[in-house]
Short mmCIF file of N, CA, C and O in Angstrom, two decimals:
data_model
loop_
_atom_site.label_atom_id
_atom_site.label_comp_id
_atom_site.label_asym_id
_atom_site.label_seq_id
_atom_site.Cartn_x
_atom_site.Cartn_y
_atom_site.Cartn_z
N MET A 1 -73.19 15.74 40.43
CA MET A 1 -72.20 16.44 39.69
C MET A 1 -72.37 16.22 38.22
O MET A 1 -72.95 15.02 37.88
N SER A 2 -72.10 17.03 37.26
CA SER A 2 -72.27 16.90 35.78
C SER A 2 -71.25 15.71 35.20
O SER A 2 -70.47 15.50 35.87
N ASP A 3 -71.91 15.32 34.23
CA ASP A 3 -71.09 14.23 33.39
C ASP A 3 -69.64 14.79 33.29
O ASP A 3 -68.56 14.03 33.23
N LEU A 4 -69.43 15.85 32.55
CA LEU A 4 -68.29 16.44 32.21
C LEU A 4 -67.44 16.58 33.48
O LEU A 4 -66.21 16.24 33.32
N LEU A 5 -67.81 17.23 34.60
CA LEU A 5 -67.09 17.30 35.53
C LEU A 5 -66.49 16.20 36.17
O LEU A 5 -65.38 15.86 36.68
N GLU A 6 -67.28 15.08 36.18
CA GLU A 6 -67.04 13.80 36.66
C GLU A 6 -66.10 13.26 35.96
O GLU A 6 -65.01 12.60 36.37
N ARG A 7 -66.08 13.18 34.64
CA ARG A 7 -65.04 12.59 33.69
C ARG A 7 -63.65 13.55 33.89
O ARG A 7 -62.59 12.78 34.02
N LEU A 8 -63.71 14.81 34.07
CA LEU A 8 -62.46 15.49 34.48
C LEU A 8 -61.79 15.17 35.88
O LEU A 8 -60.74 15.01 35.88
N ARG A 9 -62.66 14.96 36.72
CA ARG A 9 -62.25 14.50 38.11
C ARG A 9 -61.60 13.26 37.91
O ARG A 9 -60.54 12.96 38.59
N GLU A 10 -62.19 12.24 37.24
CA GLU A 10 -61.64 10.86 37.14
C GLU A 10 -60.29 10.90 36.34
O GLU A 10 -59.37 10.17 36.64
N ARG A 11 -60.17 11.85 35.54
CA ARG A 11 -58.72 12.11 34.90
C ARG A 11 -57.81 12.79 35.57
O ARG A 11 -56.74 12.95 35.16
N GLY A 12 -58.27 13.13 36.70
CA GLY A 12 -57.28 14.06 37.71
C GLY A 12 -57.09 15.40 37.12
O GLY A 12 -55.75 16.10 37.58
N TRP A 13 -57.81 16.04 36.35
CA TRP A 13 -57.55 17.40 35.85
C TRP A 13 -57.83 18.38 37.03
O TRP A 13 -58.97 18.08 37.71
N ARG A 14 -57.01 19.11 37.25
CA ARG A 14 -56.96 20.06 38.44
C ARG A 14 -58.04 21.04 38.35
O ARG A 14 -58.12 21.79 37.37
N LEU A 15 -59.17 20.82 39.06
CA LEU A 15 -60.45 21.71 38.94
C LEU A 15 -60.28 22.96 39.75
O LEU A 15 -60.84 23.11 40.80
N THR A 16 -59.75 24.09 39.26
CA THR A 16 -59.56 25.24 40.00
C THR A 16 -61.07 25.88 39.64
O THR A 16 -61.87 25.28 39.04
N SER A 17 -61.40 26.88 40.33
CA SER A 17 -62.80 27.51 40.39
C SER A 17 -62.90 28.20 38.94
O SER A 17 -63.92 27.77 38.53
N GLN A 18 -61.82 28.47 38.18
CA GLN A 18 -62.24 29.03 36.90
C GLN A 18 -62.25 27.97 36.04
O GLN A 18 -63.25 27.88 35.13
N ARG A 19 -61.53 26.68 36.01
CA ARG A 19 -61.83 25.42 35.18
C ARG A 19 -63.26 24.97 35.41
O ARG A 19 -63.83 24.37 34.61
N ARG A 20 -63.44 24.76 36.74
CA ARG A 20 -64.91 24.43 37.13
C ARG A 20 -66.00 25.07 36.43
O ARG A 20 -66.90 24.40 35.97
N VAL A 21 -65.94 26.55 36.55
CA VAL A 21 -66.99 27.24 35.81
C VAL A 21 -67.06 27.00 34.39
O VAL A 21 -68.21 26.81 33.88
N VAL A 22 -66.04 26.95 33.64
CA VAL A 22 -65.89 26.61 32.25
C VAL A 22 -66.64 25.36 31.94
O VAL A 22 -67.47 25.13 31.22
N ALA A 23 -66.21 24.28 32.85
CA ALA A 23 -66.76 22.81 32.43
C ALA A 23 -68.25 23.03 32.83
O ALA A 23 -69.05 22.42 32.20
N GLU A 24 -68.77 23.63 33.81
CA GLU A 24 -70.22 23.78 34.20
C GLU A 24 -70.97 24.49 33.20
O GLU A 24 -72.10 24.06 32.73
N VAL A 25 -70.50 25.44 32.60
CA VAL A 25 -71.03 26.14 31.52
C VAL A 25 -71.16 25.37 30.08
O VAL A 25 -72.18 25.35 29.50
N LEU A 26 -70.33 24.53 29.91
CA LEU A 26 -70.28 23.53 28.81
C LEU A 26 -71.18 22.30 28.87
O LEU A 26 -71.59 21.85 28.08
N ASP A 27 -71.41 21.91 30.18
CA ASP A 27 -72.27 20.78 30.33
C ASP A 27 -73.68 20.95 29.83
O ASP A 27 -74.33 21.69 30.10
N GLY A 28 -74.05 19.75 29.32
CA GLY A 28 -75.31 19.50 28.65
C GLY A 28 -75.30 18.70 27.22
O GLY A 28 -74.44 18.62 26.71
N ASP A 29 -76.66 18.39 27.17
CA ASP A 29 -76.78 17.38 25.77
C ASP A 29 -76.53 18.21 24.54
O ASP A 29 -75.94 17.86 23.62
N HIS A 30 -77.07 19.47 24.51
CA HIS A 30 -77.03 20.31 23.20
C HIS A 30 -76.37 21.41 23.44
O HIS A 30 -76.59 22.44 22.88
N VAL A 31 -75.25 21.63 24.16
CA VAL A 31 -74.45 22.79 24.49
C VAL A 31 -73.30 22.95 23.22
O VAL A 31 -72.51 21.97 23.22
N HIS A 32 -73.36 24.01 22.43
CA HIS A 32 -72.40 24.05 21.38
C HIS A 32 -71.99 25.57 21.36
O HIS A 32 -72.55 26.26 20.47
N LEU A 33 -71.44 26.05 22.34
CA LEU A 33 -71.05 27.52 22.50
C LEU A 33 -69.87 28.03 21.86
O LEU A 33 -68.95 27.12 21.84
N THR A 34 -69.70 29.18 21.61
CA THR A 34 -68.62 29.66 21.15
C THR A 34 -67.83 30.04 22.23
O THR A 34 -68.11 30.20 23.53
N ALA A 35 -66.45 30.46 22.03
CA ALA A 35 -65.51 30.59 23.28
C ALA A 35 -66.21 31.97 23.89
O ALA A 35 -66.12 32.15 25.15
N ASP A 36 -66.59 32.89 22.97
CA ASP A 36 -67.02 34.24 23.62
C ASP A 36 -68.31 34.02 24.33
O ASP A 36 -68.60 34.55 25.48
N GLU A 37 -69.24 32.98 24.05
CA GLU A 37 -70.48 32.63 24.75
C GLU A 37 -69.95 31.99 26.10
O GLU A 37 -70.66 32.25 27.15
N VAL A 38 -69.02 31.01 25.93
CA VAL A 38 -68.62 30.54 27.21
C VAL A 38 -67.95 31.48 28.24
O VAL A 38 -68.46 31.61 29.32
N HIS A 39 -67.28 32.47 27.79
CA HIS A 39 -66.78 33.53 28.49
C HIS A 39 -67.98 34.26 29.20
O HIS A 39 -67.90 34.64 30.42
N ALA A 40 -68.82 34.66 28.50
CA ALA A 40 -70.06 35.67 28.73
C ALA A 40 -70.80 34.78 29.85
O ALA A 40 -71.13 35.42 31.10
N ARG A 41 -70.94 33.47 29.83
CA ARG A 41 -71.71 32.70 30.82
C ARG A 41 -70.92 32.63 32.09
O ARG A 41 -71.47 32.37 33.10
N ALA A 42 -69.58 32.32 31.85
CA ALA A 42 -68.65 32.02 33.09
C ALA A 42 -68.76 33.34 33.63
O ALA A 42 -68.63 33.24 35.13
N VAL A 43 -68.61 34.56 33.23
CA VAL A 43 -68.33 35.77 34.07
C VAL A 43 -69.87 36.01 34.91
O VAL A 43 -69.64 36.51 35.79
N GLU A 44 -70.84 35.43 34.31
CA GLU A 44 -72.01 35.56 35.11
C GLU A 44 -71.89 34.76 36.70
O GLU A 44 -72.43 35.14 37.62
N ARG A 45 -71.22 33.82 36.36
CA ARG A 45 -70.93 32.75 37.73
C ARG A 45 -69.71 33.33 38.36
O ARG A 45 -69.62 33.02 39.70
N LEU A 46 -68.64 33.74 37.78
CA LEU A 46 -67.37 34.13 38.36
C LEU A 46 -66.90 35.26 37.64
O LEU A 46 -66.02 35.44 36.61
N PRO A 47 -67.35 36.62 38.14
CA PRO A 47 -67.20 37.70 37.56
C PRO A 47 -65.69 38.22 36.94
O PRO A 47 -65.34 38.67 36.05
N GLU A 48 -64.56 37.55 37.79
CA GLU A 48 -63.07 37.87 37.72
C GLU A 48 -62.53 37.06 36.46
O GLU A 48 -61.49 37.08 36.26
N ILE A 49 -63.22 36.08 36.08
CA ILE A 49 -62.49 35.02 35.05
C ILE A 49 -62.28 35.87 33.79
O ILE A 49 -62.98 36.65 33.23
N SER A 50 -61.00 35.55 33.30
CA SER A 50 -60.53 36.41 32.04
C SER A 50 -60.93 35.58 30.88
O SER A 50 -61.10 34.36 30.98
N ARG A 51 -61.09 36.15 29.77
CA ARG A 51 -61.16 35.62 28.47
C ARG A 51 -59.98 34.55 28.02
O ARG A 51 -60.29 33.51 27.65
N ALA A 52 -58.84 35.05 28.46
CA ALA A 52 -57.62 34.07 28.31
C ALA A 52 -57.68 32.78 29.03
O ALA A 52 -57.32 31.88 28.63
N THR A 53 -58.31 32.93 30.33
CA THR A 53 -58.42 31.72 31.14
C THR A 53 -59.38 30.81 30.46
O THR A 53 -59.39 29.54 30.35
N VAL A 54 -60.50 31.34 30.04
CA VAL A 54 -61.49 30.58 29.26
C VAL A 54 -60.92 29.96 28.05
O VAL A 54 -61.12 28.67 27.85
N TYR A 55 -60.28 30.65 27.23
CA TYR A 55 -59.72 29.96 26.21
C TYR A 55 -58.66 28.90 26.53
O TYR A 55 -58.65 27.91 25.62
N ASN A 56 -57.70 29.37 27.41
CA ASN A 56 -56.86 28.23 27.82
C ASN A 56 -57.67 26.89 28.34
O ASN A 56 -57.15 25.76 28.00
N ALA A 57 -58.43 27.14 29.05
CA ALA A 57 -59.45 26.05 29.62
C ALA A 57 -60.12 25.27 28.41
O ALA A 57 -59.91 23.81 28.49
N LEU A 58 -60.54 25.81 27.46
CA LEU A 58 -61.10 25.30 26.38
C LEU A 58 -60.11 24.41 25.57
O LEU A 58 -60.27 23.29 25.17
N GLY A 59 -58.95 25.14 25.38
CA GLY A 59 -57.78 24.32 24.71
C GLY A 59 -57.26 23.18 25.34
O GLY A 59 -57.15 22.11 24.72
N GLU A 60 -57.37 23.17 26.74
CA GLU A 60 -56.87 21.90 27.50
C GLU A 60 -57.87 20.93 27.22
O GLU A 60 -57.84 19.69 27.15
N LEU A 61 -59.31 21.27 27.35
CA LEU A 61 -60.33 20.31 27.37
C LEU A 61 -60.38 19.62 25.97
O LEU A 61 -60.62 18.46 25.99
N VAL A 62 -60.13 20.34 24.95
CA VAL A 62 -60.01 19.83 23.63
C VAL A 62 -58.86 18.95 23.50
O VAL A 62 -58.84 17.74 22.93
N SER A 63 -57.68 19.25 24.19
CA SER A 63 -56.51 18.51 24.06
C SER A 63 -56.71 17.08 24.91
O SER A 63 -56.08 15.96 24.32
N LEU A 64 -57.53 17.21 25.88
CA LEU A 64 -57.78 15.87 26.48
C LEU A 64 -58.81 14.99 26.01
O LEU A 64 -58.95 13.73 26.35
N GLY A 65 -59.40 15.51 24.83
CA GLY A 65 -60.48 14.77 24.16
C GLY A 65 -61.78 14.85 25.00
O GLY A 65 -62.56 14.09 24.62
N GLU A 66 -61.95 15.92 26.04
CA GLU A 66 -63.22 15.81 26.62
C GLU A 66 -64.00 16.84 26.03
O GLU A 66 -65.39 16.86 26.20
N VAL A 67 -63.68 17.63 25.09
CA VAL A 67 -64.56 18.45 24.46
C VAL A 67 -64.11 18.48 22.94
O VAL A 67 -62.86 18.46 22.71
N VAL A 68 -65.16 18.58 22.08
CA VAL A 68 -64.62 18.50 20.60
C VAL A 68 -64.81 19.90 19.94
O VAL A 68 -65.96 20.68 20.25
N GLU A 69 -64.03 20.49 19.18
CA GLU A 69 -64.32 21.79 18.47
C GLU A 69 -65.00 21.37 17.28
O GLU A 69 -64.64 20.49 16.48
N VAL A 70 -66.22 22.16 16.99
CA VAL A 70 -66.91 22.01 15.79
C VAL A 70 -66.90 23.48 15.12
O VAL A 70 -67.22 24.29 15.56
N SER A 71 -66.39 23.13 13.87
CA SER A 71 -66.32 24.32 12.89
C SER A 71 -67.40 24.17 11.73
O SER A 71 -67.32 23.03 11.14
N THR A 72 -68.12 25.12 11.54
CA THR A 72 -69.13 25.06 10.42
C THR A 72 -69.18 26.39 9.54
O THR A 72 -69.26 27.51 10.19
N ASP A 73 -69.01 26.27 8.29
CA ASP A 73 -69.19 27.32 7.48
C ASP A 73 -68.44 28.65 7.69
O ASP A 73 -69.11 29.59 7.70
N GLY A 74 -67.22 28.47 8.28
CA GLY A 74 -66.43 29.60 8.44
C GLY A 74 -67.02 30.52 9.78
O GLY A 74 -66.48 31.53 9.81
N ARG A 75 -67.81 29.90 10.28
CA ARG A 75 -68.27 30.57 11.64
C ARG A 75 -67.40 30.36 12.63
O ARG A 75 -66.55 29.51 12.83
N ALA A 76 -67.56 30.98 13.82
CA ALA A 76 -66.66 30.74 14.87
C ALA A 76 -66.86 29.32 15.43
O ALA A 76 -67.94 28.72 15.47
N LYS A 77 -65.69 28.92 15.94
CA LYS A 77 -65.65 27.48 16.51
C LYS A 77 -66.56 27.31 17.75
O LYS A 77 -66.70 28.37 18.39
N ARG A 78 -67.18 26.17 17.72
CA ARG A 78 -68.09 26.01 18.79
C ARG A 78 -67.47 24.85 19.59
O ARG A 78 -66.85 23.87 19.01
N TYR A 79 -68.05 24.54 20.93
CA TYR A 79 -67.37 23.48 21.71
C TYR A 79 -68.44 22.68 22.15
O TYR A 79 -69.53 23.00 22.75
N ASP A 80 -68.36 21.23 21.91
CA ASP A 80 -69.20 20.26 22.01
C ASP A 80 -68.59 19.26 23.22
O ASP A 80 -67.76 18.66 23.30
N PRO A 81 -69.40 19.31 24.30
CA PRO A 81 -68.88 18.59 25.49
C PRO A 81 -69.26 17.07 25.40
O PRO A 81 -68.90 16.31 26.15
N ASN A 82 -70.07 16.63 24.44
CA ASN A 82 -70.40 15.29 24.10
C ASN A 82 -69.44 14.48 23.43
O ASN A 82 -69.92 13.87 22.37
N ALA A 83 -68.21 14.54 23.72
CA ALA A 83 -67.07 13.88 23.08
C ALA A 83 -67.00 12.46 23.08
O ALA A 83 -66.52 11.78 22.28
N HIS A 84 -67.73 11.70 24.11
CA HIS A 84 -67.70 10.31 24.29
C HIS A 84 -69.04 9.57 23.96
O HIS A 84 -69.07 8.44 24.13
N ARG A 85 -69.90 10.38 23.42
CA ARG A 85 -71.25 9.73 22.91
C ARG A 85 -71.26 9.89 21.36
O ARG A 85 -71.34 10.95 20.93
N PRO A 86 -71.19 8.96 20.56
CA PRO A 86 -71.24 9.03 19.07
C PRO A 86 -72.53 9.83 18.92
O PRO A 86 -73.61 9.61 19.10
N HIS A 87 -72.35 10.84 17.99
CA HIS A 87 -73.52 11.61 17.24
C HIS A 87 -73.20 12.39 16.19
O HIS A 87 -71.96 12.55 15.84
N GLU A 88 -74.09 12.93 15.49
CA GLU A 88 -73.89 13.83 14.37
C GLU A 88 -74.38 15.19 14.68
O GLU A 88 -74.90 15.35 15.82
N HIS A 89 -74.22 16.26 13.97
CA HIS A 89 -74.78 17.46 14.17
C HIS A 89 -75.66 17.86 13.14
O HIS A 89 -75.55 17.64 11.85
N LEU A 90 -76.72 18.70 13.63
CA LEU A 90 -77.73 19.25 12.46
C LEU A 90 -77.49 20.77 12.87
O LEU A 90 -77.54 21.25 13.95
N VAL A 91 -77.14 21.54 11.70
CA VAL A 91 -76.81 22.99 11.78
C VAL A 91 -77.66 23.79 10.94
O VAL A 91 -77.96 23.46 9.91
N CYS A 92 -78.16 24.86 11.73
CA CYS A 92 -79.02 25.77 11.03
C CYS A 92 -78.37 26.82 10.20
O CYS A 92 -77.16 27.36 10.63
N SER A 93 -78.57 26.83 8.79
CA SER A 93 -77.64 27.69 7.87
C SER A 93 -78.07 29.07 8.09
O SER A 93 -77.29 29.83 7.48
N GLY A 94 -79.03 29.27 8.88
CA GLY A 94 -79.54 30.81 9.15
C GLY A 94 -78.58 31.35 10.21
O GLY A 94 -77.78 32.24 10.24
N CYS A 95 -78.87 30.99 11.44
CA CYS A 95 -78.46 31.33 12.76
C CYS A 95 -77.15 30.59 13.23
O CYS A 95 -76.36 30.99 14.17
N GLY A 96 -76.93 29.40 12.81
CA GLY A 96 -75.84 28.64 13.16
C GLY A 96 -75.97 27.76 14.27
O GLY A 96 -74.97 26.99 14.83
N LEU A 97 -77.35 27.62 14.77
CA LEU A 97 -77.76 26.70 15.92
C LEU A 97 -77.18 25.27 15.73
O LEU A 97 -77.18 24.95 14.45
N ILE A 98 -76.48 24.57 16.54
CA ILE A 98 -76.09 23.30 16.39
C ILE A 98 -76.90 22.46 17.31
O ILE A 98 -76.84 22.67 18.60
N ARG A 99 -77.33 21.38 16.85
CA ARG A 99 -78.13 20.25 17.75
C ARG A 99 -77.39 18.99 17.55
O ARG A 99 -77.04 18.63 16.39
N ASP A 100 -77.29 18.16 18.57
CA ASP A 100 -76.85 16.68 18.33
C ASP A 100 -77.81 15.97 18.01
O ASP A 100 -79.18 16.14 18.40
N VAL A 101 -77.81 15.05 16.87
CA VAL A 101 -78.66 14.11 16.56
C VAL A 101 -78.04 12.73 16.52
O VAL A 101 -76.93 12.55 16.31
N HIS A 102 -78.90 11.58 16.67
CA HIS A 102 -78.28 10.16 16.81
C HIS A 102 -79.06 9.38 15.81
O HIS A 102 -79.96 8.69 16.25
N PRO A 103 -78.68 9.58 14.49
CA PRO A 103 -79.50 8.62 13.47
C PRO A 103 -78.96 7.13 13.76
O PRO A 103 -77.94 6.77 14.42
N THR A 104 -79.86 6.25 13.32
CA THR A 104 -79.52 4.89 13.49
C THR A 104 -78.70 4.50 12.38
O THR A 104 -78.74 5.00 11.36
N GLY A 105 -78.16 3.28 12.64
CA GLY A 105 -77.17 2.73 11.59
C GLY A 105 -75.85 3.44 11.56
O GLY A 105 -75.60 4.27 12.32
N ASP A 106 -74.94 2.68 10.92
CA ASP A 106 -73.71 3.06 10.82
C ASP A 106 -73.35 3.89 9.49
O ASP A 106 -73.44 3.41 8.33
N PRO A 107 -72.99 5.27 9.75
CA PRO A 107 -72.84 5.97 8.46
C PRO A 107 -71.77 5.37 7.57
O PRO A 107 -71.81 5.77 6.32
N LEU A 108 -70.83 4.64 8.02
CA LEU A 108 -69.89 4.11 7.11
C LEU A 108 -70.41 3.05 6.13
O LEU A 108 -69.75 2.85 5.10
N ASP A 109 -71.48 2.64 6.55
CA ASP A 109 -72.36 1.59 5.63
C ASP A 109 -72.74 2.22 4.32
O ASP A 109 -72.81 1.66 3.32
N GLN A 110 -72.84 3.53 4.33
CA GLN A 110 -73.18 4.57 3.36
C GLN A 110 -71.99 4.67 2.25
O GLN A 110 -72.29 5.04 0.94
N LEU A 111 -70.82 4.32 2.67
CA LEU A 111 -69.73 4.31 1.71
C LEU A 111 -69.40 3.02 1.11
O LEU A 111 -68.63 2.34 1.84
N PRO A 112 -69.74 2.94 -0.09
CA PRO A 112 -69.36 1.61 -0.75
C PRO A 112 -67.78 1.32 -0.61
O PRO A 112 -66.99 2.26 -0.77
N ALA A 113 -67.51 0.22 -0.80
CA ALA A 113 -66.01 -0.31 -0.89
C ALA A 113 -65.34 0.34 -1.93
O ALA A 113 -64.02 0.78 -1.91
N GLY A 114 -66.05 0.41 -2.98
CA GLY A 114 -65.46 0.98 -4.17
C GLY A 114 -65.00 2.41 -4.13
O GLY A 114 -64.26 2.97 -4.88
N GLU A 115 -65.83 3.14 -3.26
CA GLU A 115 -65.42 4.50 -3.00
C GLU A 115 -64.55 4.95 -1.82
O GLU A 115 -64.21 6.09 -1.53
N ARG A 116 -63.95 3.76 -1.34
CA ARG A 116 -62.95 4.09 -0.21
C ARG A 116 -61.69 4.14 -0.63
O ARG A 116 -60.70 4.50 -0.06
N PHE A 117 -61.14 3.97 -1.94
CA PHE A 117 -59.97 4.19 -2.80
C PHE A 117 -58.74 3.65 -1.77
O PHE A 117 -57.64 4.28 -1.83
N GLY A 118 -58.95 2.39 -1.25
CA GLY A 118 -57.96 1.91 -0.33
C GLY A 118 -57.63 2.35 1.01
O GLY A 118 -56.91 2.03 1.74
N PHE A 119 -58.44 3.44 1.25
CA PHE A 119 -58.40 4.00 2.71
C PHE A 119 -58.84 2.89 3.76
O PHE A 119 -59.82 2.16 3.51
N THR A 120 -58.19 2.94 4.82
CA THR A 120 -58.73 2.23 6.04
C THR A 120 -59.28 3.33 6.88
O THR A 120 -58.82 4.16 7.37
N VAL A 121 -60.59 3.50 6.83
CA VAL A 121 -61.49 4.59 7.41
C VAL A 121 -61.47 4.34 8.86
O VAL A 121 -61.86 3.26 9.36
N SER A 122 -61.34 5.29 9.54
CA SER A 122 -61.15 5.25 11.06
C SER A 122 -62.31 6.10 11.66
O SER A 122 -62.59 6.08 12.85
N GLY A 123 -63.08 6.93 10.94
CA GLY A 123 -64.17 7.63 11.54
C GLY A 123 -64.96 8.44 10.50
O GLY A 123 -64.54 8.52 9.25
N VAL A 124 -66.06 8.73 10.78
CA VAL A 124 -67.11 9.53 9.96
C VAL A 124 -67.64 10.73 10.63
O VAL A 124 -68.07 10.63 11.81
N GLN A 125 -67.66 11.91 9.92
CA GLN A 125 -68.23 13.04 10.38
C GLN A 125 -69.35 13.36 9.42
O GLN A 125 -69.17 13.66 8.40
N VAL A 126 -70.74 13.34 9.94
CA VAL A 126 -71.75 13.70 9.07
C VAL A 126 -72.36 15.25 9.79
O VAL A 126 -72.52 15.28 10.78
N THR A 127 -72.76 16.05 8.76
CA THR A 127 -73.40 17.24 9.37
C THR A 127 -74.64 17.37 8.41
O THR A 127 -74.58 17.51 7.15
N TYR A 128 -75.79 17.54 8.99
CA TYR A 128 -77.14 17.72 8.46
C TYR A 128 -77.25 19.25 8.45
O TYR A 128 -77.11 19.74 9.40
N ARG A 129 -77.68 19.97 7.48
CA ARG A 129 -77.86 21.20 7.42
C ARG A 129 -79.34 21.59 7.03
O ARG A 129 -80.06 20.78 6.38
N GLY A 130 -79.74 22.65 7.51
CA GLY A 130 -81.22 23.11 7.09
C GLY A 130 -81.45 24.39 8.02
O GLY A 130 -80.61 25.21 8.38
N LEU A 131 -82.76 24.71 8.10
CA LEU A 131 -83.17 26.06 8.79
C LEU A 131 -83.87 25.46 10.31
O LEU A 131 -84.88 24.51 10.04
N CYS A 132 -83.44 26.04 11.41
CA CYS A 132 -84.12 25.91 12.61
C CYS A 132 -85.65 26.27 12.45
O CYS A 132 -85.83 27.13 11.47
N PRO A 133 -86.55 25.95 13.39
CA PRO A 133 -87.91 26.56 13.30
C PRO A 133 -87.82 28.12 13.19
O PRO A 133 -88.61 28.69 12.55
N ALA A 134 -86.90 28.63 14.24
CA ALA A 134 -87.14 30.36 14.14
C ALA A 134 -86.70 30.82 12.83
O ALA A 134 -87.25 31.84 12.40
N CYS A 135 -85.53 30.23 12.38
CA CYS A 135 -85.04 30.79 10.99
C CYS A 135 -86.04 30.52 9.96
O CYS A 135 -86.38 31.48 8.87
N ALA A 136 -86.72 29.21 9.84
CA ALA A 136 -87.90 28.97 8.81
C ALA A 136 -88.88 30.02 8.90
O ALA A 136 -89.39 30.20 7.93
N ARG A 137 -89.48 30.27 10.07
CA ARG A 137 -90.39 31.23 10.24
C ARG A 137 -90.05 32.63 9.88
O ARG A 137 -90.91 33.38 9.45
N GLY A 138 -88.79 33.14 10.06
CA GLY A 138 -88.37 34.46 9.79
C GLY A 138 -88.08 34.78 8.48
O GLY A 138 -87.99 35.59 7.77
#
């Protein structure tokens, strides 16, 4: 069973056939699909699944904290199932491909105390940008 499905089962999330297909489509280390991509892949497995069902399932997964919405540069939101593993994102400025990266060290260490302006910082989001190999060649 996939990591995401296992977490959902432990939380008692009712796994209908539609929800299961959405979770299966999302499962993986570097999966950052748009809602339309999730729907297209879900239809391959369960032809009768509707776009609304996919959107509802994604919304529930985000609300549960099991999937993270990733927005970059005004592009369509993407859904990251690696909500429980600390990581950053590497984003291609050309095609929008997103990969998980795991830099060493604490990114909060890069913010000097004088630049915190009295904030109690609770989290850090870092996005690395560049061109993927395919876009760099093209």
